[in-house]
PDB file of N, CA, C and O in Angstrom:
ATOM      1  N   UNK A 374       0.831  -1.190   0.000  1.00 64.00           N
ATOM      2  CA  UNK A 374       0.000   0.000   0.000  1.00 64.00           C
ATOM      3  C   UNK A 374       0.868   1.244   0.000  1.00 64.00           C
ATOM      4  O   UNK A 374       1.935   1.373   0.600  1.00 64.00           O
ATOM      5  N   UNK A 375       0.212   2.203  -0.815  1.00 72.00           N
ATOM      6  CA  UNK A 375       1.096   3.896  -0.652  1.00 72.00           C
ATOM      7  C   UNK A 375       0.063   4.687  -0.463  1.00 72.00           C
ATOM      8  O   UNK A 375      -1.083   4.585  -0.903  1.00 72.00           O
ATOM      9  N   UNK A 376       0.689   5.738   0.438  1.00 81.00           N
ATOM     10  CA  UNK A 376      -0.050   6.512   1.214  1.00 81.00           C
ATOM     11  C   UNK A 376       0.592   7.768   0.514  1.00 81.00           C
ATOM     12  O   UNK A 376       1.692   7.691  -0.034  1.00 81.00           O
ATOM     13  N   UNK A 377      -0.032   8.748   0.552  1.00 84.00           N
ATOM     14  CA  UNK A 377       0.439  10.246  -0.012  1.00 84.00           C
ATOM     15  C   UNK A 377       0.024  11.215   1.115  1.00 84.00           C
ATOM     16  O   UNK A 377      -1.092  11.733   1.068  1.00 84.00           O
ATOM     17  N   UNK A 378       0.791  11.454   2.026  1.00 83.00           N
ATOM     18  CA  UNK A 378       0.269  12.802   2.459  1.00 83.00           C
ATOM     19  C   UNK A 378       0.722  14.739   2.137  1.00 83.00           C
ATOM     20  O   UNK A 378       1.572  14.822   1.250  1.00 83.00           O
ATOM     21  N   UNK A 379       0.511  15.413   2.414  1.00 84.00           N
ATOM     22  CA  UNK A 379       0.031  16.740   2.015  1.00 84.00           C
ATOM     23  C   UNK A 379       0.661  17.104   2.963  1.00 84.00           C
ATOM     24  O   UNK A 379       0.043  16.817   3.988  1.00 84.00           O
ATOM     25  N   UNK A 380       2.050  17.845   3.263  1.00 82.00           N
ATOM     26  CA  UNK A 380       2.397  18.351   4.298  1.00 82.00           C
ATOM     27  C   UNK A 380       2.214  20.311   3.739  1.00 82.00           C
ATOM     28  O   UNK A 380       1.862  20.707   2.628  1.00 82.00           O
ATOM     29  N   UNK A 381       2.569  21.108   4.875  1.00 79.00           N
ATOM     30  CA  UNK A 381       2.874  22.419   5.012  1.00 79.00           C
ATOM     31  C   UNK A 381       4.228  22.926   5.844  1.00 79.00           C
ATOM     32  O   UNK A 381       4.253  23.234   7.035  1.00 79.00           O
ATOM     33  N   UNK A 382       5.284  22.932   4.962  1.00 79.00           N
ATOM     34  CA  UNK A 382       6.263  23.330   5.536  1.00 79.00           C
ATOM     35  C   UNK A 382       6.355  24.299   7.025  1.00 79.00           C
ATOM     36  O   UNK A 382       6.735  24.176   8.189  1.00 79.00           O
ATOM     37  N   UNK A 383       5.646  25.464   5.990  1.00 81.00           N
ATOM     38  CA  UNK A 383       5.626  26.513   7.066  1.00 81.00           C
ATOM     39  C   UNK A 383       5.177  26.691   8.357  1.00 81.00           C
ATOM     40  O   UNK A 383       5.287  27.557   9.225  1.00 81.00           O
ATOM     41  N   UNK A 384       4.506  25.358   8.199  1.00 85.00           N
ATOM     42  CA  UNK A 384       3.550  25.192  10.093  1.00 85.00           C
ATOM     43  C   UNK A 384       4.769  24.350  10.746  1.00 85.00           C
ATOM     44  O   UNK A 384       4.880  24.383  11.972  1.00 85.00           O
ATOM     45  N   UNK A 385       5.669  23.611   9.992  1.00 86.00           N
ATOM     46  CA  UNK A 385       6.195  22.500  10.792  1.00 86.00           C
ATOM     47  C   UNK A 385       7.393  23.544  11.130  1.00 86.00           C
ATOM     48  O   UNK A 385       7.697  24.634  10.647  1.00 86.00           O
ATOM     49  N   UNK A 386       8.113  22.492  12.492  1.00 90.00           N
ATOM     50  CA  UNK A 386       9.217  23.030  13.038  1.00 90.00           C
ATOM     51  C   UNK A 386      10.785  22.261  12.376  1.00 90.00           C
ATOM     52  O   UNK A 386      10.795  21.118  11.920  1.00 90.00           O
ATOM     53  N   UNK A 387      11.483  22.765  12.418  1.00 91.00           N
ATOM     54  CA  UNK A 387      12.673  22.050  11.281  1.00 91.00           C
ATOM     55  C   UNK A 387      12.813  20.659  11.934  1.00 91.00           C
ATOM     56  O   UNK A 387      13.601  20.036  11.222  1.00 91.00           O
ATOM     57  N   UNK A 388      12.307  19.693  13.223  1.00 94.00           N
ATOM     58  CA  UNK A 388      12.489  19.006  13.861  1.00 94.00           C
ATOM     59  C   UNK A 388      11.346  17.693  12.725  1.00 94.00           C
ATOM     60  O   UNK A 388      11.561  16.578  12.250  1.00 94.00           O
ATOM     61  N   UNK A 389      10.213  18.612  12.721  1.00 91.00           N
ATOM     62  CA  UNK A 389       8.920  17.685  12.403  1.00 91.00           C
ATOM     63  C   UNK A 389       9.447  17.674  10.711  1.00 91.00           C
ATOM     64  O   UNK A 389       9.491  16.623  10.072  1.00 91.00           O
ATOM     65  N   UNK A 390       9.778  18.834  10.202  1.00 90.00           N
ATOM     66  CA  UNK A 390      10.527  18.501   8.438  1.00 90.00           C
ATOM     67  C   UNK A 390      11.526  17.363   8.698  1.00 90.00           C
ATOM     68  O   UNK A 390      11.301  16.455   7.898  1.00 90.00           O
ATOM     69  N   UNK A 391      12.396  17.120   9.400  1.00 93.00           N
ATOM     70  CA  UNK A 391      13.396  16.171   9.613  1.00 93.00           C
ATOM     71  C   UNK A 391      12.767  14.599   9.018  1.00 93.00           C
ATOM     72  O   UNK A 391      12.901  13.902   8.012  1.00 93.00           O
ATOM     73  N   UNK A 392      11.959  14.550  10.416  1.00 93.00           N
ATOM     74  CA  UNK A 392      11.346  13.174  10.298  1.00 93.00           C
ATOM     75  C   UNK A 392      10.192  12.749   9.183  1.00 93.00           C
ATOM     76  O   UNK A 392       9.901  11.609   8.821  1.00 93.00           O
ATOM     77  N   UNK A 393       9.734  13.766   8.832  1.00 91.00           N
ATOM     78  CA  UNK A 393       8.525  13.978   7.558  1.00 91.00           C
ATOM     79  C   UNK A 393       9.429  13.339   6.605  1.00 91.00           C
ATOM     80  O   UNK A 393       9.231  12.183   6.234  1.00 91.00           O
ATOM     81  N   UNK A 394      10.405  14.034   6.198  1.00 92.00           N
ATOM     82  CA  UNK A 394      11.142  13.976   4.744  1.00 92.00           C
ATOM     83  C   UNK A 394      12.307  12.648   5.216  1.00 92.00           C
ATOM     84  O   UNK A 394      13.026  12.200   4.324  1.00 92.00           O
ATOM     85  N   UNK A 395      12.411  12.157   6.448  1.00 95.00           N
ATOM     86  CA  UNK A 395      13.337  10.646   6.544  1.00 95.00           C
ATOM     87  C   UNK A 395      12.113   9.665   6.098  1.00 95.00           C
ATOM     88  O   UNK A 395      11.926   9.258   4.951  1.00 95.00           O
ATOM     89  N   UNK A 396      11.384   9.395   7.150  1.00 93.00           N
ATOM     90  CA  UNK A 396      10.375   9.059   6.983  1.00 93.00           C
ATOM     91  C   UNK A 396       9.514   8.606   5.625  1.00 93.00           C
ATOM     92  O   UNK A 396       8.721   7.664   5.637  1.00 93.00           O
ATOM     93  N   UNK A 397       9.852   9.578   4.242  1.00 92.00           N
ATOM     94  CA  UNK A 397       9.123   9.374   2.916  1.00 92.00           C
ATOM     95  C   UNK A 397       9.973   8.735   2.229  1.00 92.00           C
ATOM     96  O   UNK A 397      11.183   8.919   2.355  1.00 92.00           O
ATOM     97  N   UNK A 398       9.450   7.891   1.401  1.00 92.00           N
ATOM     98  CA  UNK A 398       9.505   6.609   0.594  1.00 92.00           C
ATOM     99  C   UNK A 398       9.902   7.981  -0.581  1.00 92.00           C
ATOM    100  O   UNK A 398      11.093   7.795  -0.829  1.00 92.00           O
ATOM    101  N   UNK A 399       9.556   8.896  -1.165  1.00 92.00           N
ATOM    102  CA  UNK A 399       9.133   9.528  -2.150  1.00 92.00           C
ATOM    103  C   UNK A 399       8.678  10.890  -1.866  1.00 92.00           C
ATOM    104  O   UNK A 399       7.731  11.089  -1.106  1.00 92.00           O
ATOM    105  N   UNK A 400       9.355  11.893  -2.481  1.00 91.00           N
ATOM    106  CA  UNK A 400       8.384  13.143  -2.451  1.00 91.00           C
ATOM    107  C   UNK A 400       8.985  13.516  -3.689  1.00 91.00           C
ATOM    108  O   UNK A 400      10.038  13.300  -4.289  1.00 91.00           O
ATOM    109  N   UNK A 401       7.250  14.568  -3.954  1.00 90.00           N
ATOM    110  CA  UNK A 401       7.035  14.919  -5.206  1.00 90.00           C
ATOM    111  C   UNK A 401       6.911  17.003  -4.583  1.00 90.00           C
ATOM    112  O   UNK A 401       6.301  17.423  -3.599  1.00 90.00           O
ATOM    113  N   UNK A 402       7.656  17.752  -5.517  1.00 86.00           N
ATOM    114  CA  UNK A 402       7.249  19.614  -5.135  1.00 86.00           C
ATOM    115  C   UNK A 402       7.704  20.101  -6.243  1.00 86.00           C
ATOM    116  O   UNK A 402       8.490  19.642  -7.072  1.00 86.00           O
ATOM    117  N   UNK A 403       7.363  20.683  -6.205  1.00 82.00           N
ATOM    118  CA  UNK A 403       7.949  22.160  -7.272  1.00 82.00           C
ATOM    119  C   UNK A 403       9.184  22.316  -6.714  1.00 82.00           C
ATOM    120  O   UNK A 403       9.559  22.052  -5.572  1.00 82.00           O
ATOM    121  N   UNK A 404      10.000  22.948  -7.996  1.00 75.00           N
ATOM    122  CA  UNK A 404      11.094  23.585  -7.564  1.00 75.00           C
ATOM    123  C   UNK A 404      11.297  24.734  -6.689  1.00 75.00           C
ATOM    124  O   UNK A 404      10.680  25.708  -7.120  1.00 75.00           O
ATOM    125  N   UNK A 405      11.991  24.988  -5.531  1.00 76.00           N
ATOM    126  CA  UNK A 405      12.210  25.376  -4.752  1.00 76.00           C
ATOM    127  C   UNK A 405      13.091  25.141  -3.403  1.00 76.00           C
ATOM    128  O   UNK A 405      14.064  24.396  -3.282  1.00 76.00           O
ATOM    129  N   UNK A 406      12.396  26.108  -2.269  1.00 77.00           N
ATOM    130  CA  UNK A 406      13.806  26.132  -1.256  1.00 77.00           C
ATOM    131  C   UNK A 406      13.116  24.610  -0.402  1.00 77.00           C
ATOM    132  O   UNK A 406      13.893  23.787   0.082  1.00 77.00           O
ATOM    133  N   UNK A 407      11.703  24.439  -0.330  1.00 73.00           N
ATOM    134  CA  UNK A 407      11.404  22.930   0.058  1.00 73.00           C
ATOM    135  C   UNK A 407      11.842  21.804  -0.067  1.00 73.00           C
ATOM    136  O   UNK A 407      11.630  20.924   0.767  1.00 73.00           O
ATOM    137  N   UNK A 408      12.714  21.592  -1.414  1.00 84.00           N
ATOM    138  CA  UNK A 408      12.799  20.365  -1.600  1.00 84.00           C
ATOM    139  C   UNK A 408      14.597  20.491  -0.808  1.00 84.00           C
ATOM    140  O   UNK A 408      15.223  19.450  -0.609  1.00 84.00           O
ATOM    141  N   UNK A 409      15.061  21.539  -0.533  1.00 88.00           N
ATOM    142  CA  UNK A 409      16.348  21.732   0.362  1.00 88.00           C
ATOM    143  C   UNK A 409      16.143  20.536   1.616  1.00 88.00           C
ATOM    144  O   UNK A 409      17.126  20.135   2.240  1.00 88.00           O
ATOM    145  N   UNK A 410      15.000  20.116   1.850  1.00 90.00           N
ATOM    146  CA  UNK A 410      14.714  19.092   2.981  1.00 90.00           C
ATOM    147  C   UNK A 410      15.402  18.151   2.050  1.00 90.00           C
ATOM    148  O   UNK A 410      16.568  18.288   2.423  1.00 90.00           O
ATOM    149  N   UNK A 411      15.427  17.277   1.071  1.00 91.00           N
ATOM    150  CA  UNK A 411      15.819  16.194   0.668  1.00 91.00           C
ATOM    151  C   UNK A 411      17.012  15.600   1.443  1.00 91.00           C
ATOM    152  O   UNK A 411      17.220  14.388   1.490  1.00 91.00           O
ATOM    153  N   UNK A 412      17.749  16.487   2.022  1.00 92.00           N
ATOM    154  CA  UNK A 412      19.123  16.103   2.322  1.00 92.00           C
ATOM    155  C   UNK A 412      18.681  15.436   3.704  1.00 92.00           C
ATOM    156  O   UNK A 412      19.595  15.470   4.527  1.00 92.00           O
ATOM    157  N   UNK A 413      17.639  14.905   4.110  1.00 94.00           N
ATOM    158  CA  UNK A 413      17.245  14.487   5.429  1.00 94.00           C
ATOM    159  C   UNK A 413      16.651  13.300   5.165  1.00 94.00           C
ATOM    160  O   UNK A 413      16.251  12.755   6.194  1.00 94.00           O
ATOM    161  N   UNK A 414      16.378  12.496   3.837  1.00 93.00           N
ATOM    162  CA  UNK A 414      15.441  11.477   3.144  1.00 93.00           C
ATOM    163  C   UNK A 414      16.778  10.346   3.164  1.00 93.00           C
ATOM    164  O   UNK A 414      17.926  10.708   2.906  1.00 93.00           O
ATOM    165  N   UNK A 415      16.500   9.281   3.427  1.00 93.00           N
ATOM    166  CA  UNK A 415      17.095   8.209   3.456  1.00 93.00           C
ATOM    167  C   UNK A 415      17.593   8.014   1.628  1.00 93.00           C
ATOM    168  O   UNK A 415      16.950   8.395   0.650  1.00 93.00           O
ATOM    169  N   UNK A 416      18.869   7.332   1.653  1.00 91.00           N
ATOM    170  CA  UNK A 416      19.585   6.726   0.358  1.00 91.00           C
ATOM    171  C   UNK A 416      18.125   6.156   0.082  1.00 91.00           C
ATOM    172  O   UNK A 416      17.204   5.787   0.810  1.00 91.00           O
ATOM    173  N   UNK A 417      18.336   6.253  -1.401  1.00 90.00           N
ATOM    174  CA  UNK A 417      17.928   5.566  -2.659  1.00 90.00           C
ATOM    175  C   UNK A 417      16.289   5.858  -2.298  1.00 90.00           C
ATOM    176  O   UNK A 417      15.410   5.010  -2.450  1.00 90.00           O
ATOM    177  N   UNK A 418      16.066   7.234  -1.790  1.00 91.00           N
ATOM    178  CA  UNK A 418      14.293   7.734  -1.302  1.00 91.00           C
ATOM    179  C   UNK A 418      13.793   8.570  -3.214  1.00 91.00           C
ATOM    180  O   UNK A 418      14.049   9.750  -3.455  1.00 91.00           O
ATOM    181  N   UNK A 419      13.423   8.065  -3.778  1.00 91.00           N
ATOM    182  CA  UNK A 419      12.389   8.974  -4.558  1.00 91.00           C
ATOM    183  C   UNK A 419      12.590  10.464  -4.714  1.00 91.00           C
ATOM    184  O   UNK A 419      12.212  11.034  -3.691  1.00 91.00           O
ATOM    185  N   UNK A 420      12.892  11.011  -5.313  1.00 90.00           N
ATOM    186  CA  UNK A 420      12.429  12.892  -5.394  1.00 90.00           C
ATOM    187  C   UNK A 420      12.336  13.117  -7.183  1.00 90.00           C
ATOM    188  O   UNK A 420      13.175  12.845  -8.042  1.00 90.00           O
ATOM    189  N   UNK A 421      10.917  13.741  -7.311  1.00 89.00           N
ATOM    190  CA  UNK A 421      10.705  14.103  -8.553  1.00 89.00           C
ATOM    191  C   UNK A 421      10.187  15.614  -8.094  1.00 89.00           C
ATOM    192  O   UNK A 421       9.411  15.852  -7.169  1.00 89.00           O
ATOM    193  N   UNK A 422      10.965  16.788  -9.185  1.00 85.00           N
ATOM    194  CA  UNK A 422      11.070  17.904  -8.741  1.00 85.00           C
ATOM    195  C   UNK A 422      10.398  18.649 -10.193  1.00 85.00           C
ATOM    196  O   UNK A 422      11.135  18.792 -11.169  1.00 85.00           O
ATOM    197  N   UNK A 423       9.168  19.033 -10.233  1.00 82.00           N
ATOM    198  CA  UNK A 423       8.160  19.340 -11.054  1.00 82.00           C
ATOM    199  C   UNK A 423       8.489  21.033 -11.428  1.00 82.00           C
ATOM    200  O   UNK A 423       8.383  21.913 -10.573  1.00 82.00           O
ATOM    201  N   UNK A 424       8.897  21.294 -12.846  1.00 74.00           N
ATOM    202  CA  UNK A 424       9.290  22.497 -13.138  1.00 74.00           C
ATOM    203  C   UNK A 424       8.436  22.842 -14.402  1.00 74.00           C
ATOM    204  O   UNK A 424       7.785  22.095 -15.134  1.00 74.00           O
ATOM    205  N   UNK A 425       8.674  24.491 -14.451  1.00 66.00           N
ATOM    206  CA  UNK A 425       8.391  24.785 -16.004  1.00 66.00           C
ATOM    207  C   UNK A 425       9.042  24.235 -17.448  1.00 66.00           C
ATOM    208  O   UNK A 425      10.024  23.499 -17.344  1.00 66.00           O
ATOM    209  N   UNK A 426       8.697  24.457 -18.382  1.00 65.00           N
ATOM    210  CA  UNK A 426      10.366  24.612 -19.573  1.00 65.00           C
ATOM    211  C   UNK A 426      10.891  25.724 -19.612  1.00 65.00           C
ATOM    212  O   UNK A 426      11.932  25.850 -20.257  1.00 65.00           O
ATOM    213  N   UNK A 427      10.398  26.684 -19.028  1.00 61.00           N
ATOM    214  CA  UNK A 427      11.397  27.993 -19.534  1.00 61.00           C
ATOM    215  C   UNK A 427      12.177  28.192 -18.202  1.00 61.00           C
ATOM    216  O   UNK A 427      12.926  29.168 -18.165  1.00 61.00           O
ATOM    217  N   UNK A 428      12.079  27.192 -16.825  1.00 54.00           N
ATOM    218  CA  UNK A 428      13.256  27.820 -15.927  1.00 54.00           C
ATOM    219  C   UNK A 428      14.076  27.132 -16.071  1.00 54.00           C
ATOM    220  O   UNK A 428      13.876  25.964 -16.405  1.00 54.00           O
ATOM    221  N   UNK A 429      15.542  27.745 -15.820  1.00 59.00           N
ATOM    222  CA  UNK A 429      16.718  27.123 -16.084  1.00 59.00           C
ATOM    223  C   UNK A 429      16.666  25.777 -14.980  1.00 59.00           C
ATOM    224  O   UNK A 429      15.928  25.727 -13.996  1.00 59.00           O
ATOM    225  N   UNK A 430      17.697  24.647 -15.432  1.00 61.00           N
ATOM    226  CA  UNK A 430      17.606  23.528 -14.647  1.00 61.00           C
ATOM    227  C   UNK A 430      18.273  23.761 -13.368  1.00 61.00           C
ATOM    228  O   UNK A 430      19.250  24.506 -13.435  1.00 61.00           O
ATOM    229  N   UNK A 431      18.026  23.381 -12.429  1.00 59.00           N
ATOM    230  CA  UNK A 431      17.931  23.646 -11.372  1.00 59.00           C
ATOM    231  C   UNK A 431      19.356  22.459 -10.769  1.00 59.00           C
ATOM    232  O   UNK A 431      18.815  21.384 -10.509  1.00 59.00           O
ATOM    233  N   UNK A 432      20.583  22.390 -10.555  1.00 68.00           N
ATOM    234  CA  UNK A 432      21.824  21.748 -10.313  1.00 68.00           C
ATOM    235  C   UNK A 432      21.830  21.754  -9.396  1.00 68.00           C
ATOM    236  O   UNK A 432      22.172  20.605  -9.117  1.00 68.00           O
ATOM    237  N   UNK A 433      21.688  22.255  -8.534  1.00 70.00           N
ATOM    238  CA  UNK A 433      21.811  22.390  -7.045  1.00 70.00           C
ATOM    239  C   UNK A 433      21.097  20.924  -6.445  1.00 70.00           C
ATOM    240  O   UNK A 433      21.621  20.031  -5.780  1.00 70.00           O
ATOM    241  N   UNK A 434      19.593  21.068  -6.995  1.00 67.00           N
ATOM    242  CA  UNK A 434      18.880  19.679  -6.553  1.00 67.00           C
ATOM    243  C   UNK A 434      19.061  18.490  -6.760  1.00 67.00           C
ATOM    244  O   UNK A 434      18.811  17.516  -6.051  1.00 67.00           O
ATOM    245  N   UNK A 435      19.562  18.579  -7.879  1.00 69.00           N
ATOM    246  CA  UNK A 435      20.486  17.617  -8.826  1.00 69.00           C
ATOM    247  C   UNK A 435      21.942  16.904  -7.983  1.00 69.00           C
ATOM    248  O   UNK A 435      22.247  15.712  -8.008  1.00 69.00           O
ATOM    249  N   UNK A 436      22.581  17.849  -7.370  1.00 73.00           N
ATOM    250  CA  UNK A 436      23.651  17.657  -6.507  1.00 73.00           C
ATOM    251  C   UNK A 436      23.355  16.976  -5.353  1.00 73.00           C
ATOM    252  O   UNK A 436      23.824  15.853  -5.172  1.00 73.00           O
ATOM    253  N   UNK A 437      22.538  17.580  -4.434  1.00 74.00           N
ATOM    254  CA  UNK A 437      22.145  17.260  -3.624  1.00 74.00           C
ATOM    255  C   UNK A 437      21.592  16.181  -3.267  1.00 74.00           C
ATOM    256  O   UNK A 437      21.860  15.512  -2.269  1.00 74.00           O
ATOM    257  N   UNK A 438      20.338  15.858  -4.547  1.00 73.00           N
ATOM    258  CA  UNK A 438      19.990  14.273  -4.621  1.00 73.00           C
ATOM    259  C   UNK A 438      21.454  13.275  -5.682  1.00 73.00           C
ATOM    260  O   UNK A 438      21.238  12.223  -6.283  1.00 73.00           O
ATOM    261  N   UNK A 439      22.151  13.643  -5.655  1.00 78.00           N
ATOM    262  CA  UNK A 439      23.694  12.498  -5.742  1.00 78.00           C
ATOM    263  C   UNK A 439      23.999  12.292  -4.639  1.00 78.00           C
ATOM    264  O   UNK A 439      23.677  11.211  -4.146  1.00 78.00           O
ATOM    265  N   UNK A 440      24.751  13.288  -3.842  1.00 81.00           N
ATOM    266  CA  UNK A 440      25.283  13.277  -3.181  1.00 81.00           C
ATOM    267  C   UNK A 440      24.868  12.604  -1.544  1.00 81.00           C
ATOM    268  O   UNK A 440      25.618  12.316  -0.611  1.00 81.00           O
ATOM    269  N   UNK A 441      23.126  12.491  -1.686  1.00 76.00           N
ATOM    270  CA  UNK A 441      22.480  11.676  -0.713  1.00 76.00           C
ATOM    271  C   UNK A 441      22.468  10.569  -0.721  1.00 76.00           C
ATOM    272  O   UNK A 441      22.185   9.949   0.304  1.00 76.00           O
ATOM    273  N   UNK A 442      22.853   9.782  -2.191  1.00 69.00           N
ATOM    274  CA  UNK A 442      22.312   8.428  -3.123  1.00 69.00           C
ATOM    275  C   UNK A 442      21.388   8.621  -2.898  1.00 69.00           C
ATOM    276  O   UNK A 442      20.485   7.907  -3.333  1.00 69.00           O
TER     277      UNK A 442
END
């Protein structure tokens, strides 16, 4: 079974983002400073990072999810 939940960054405390984003099998966001949580998601966790075509590619996220495996 997969479950999807709906979080809100801005209510949580960087403690409750911690365990939210270890915790996920997978997360799916827009590009942005949110998906900066990734670096807290267990090796080989899922991240698909949903953009326009006209913004430049985004490397940083790219890095970040390597450098986590």
């Amino acid at each position: 079974d997969h479950i999807a939940i709906v979080v809100s960054l801005q209510i949580d405390d960087l403690a409750q983002q911690v365990r939210t984003y270890h915790a996920a099998a997978g997360v799916v966001g827009v590009r942005g400073a949110e998906l900066a949580n990734i670096v807290w998601m267990r090796p080989r966790s899922g991240v698909v990072m949903l953009v326009t075509p006209v913004e430049r590619e985004n490397n940083v996220a790219r890095h970040i999810a390597l450098v986590c495996g």
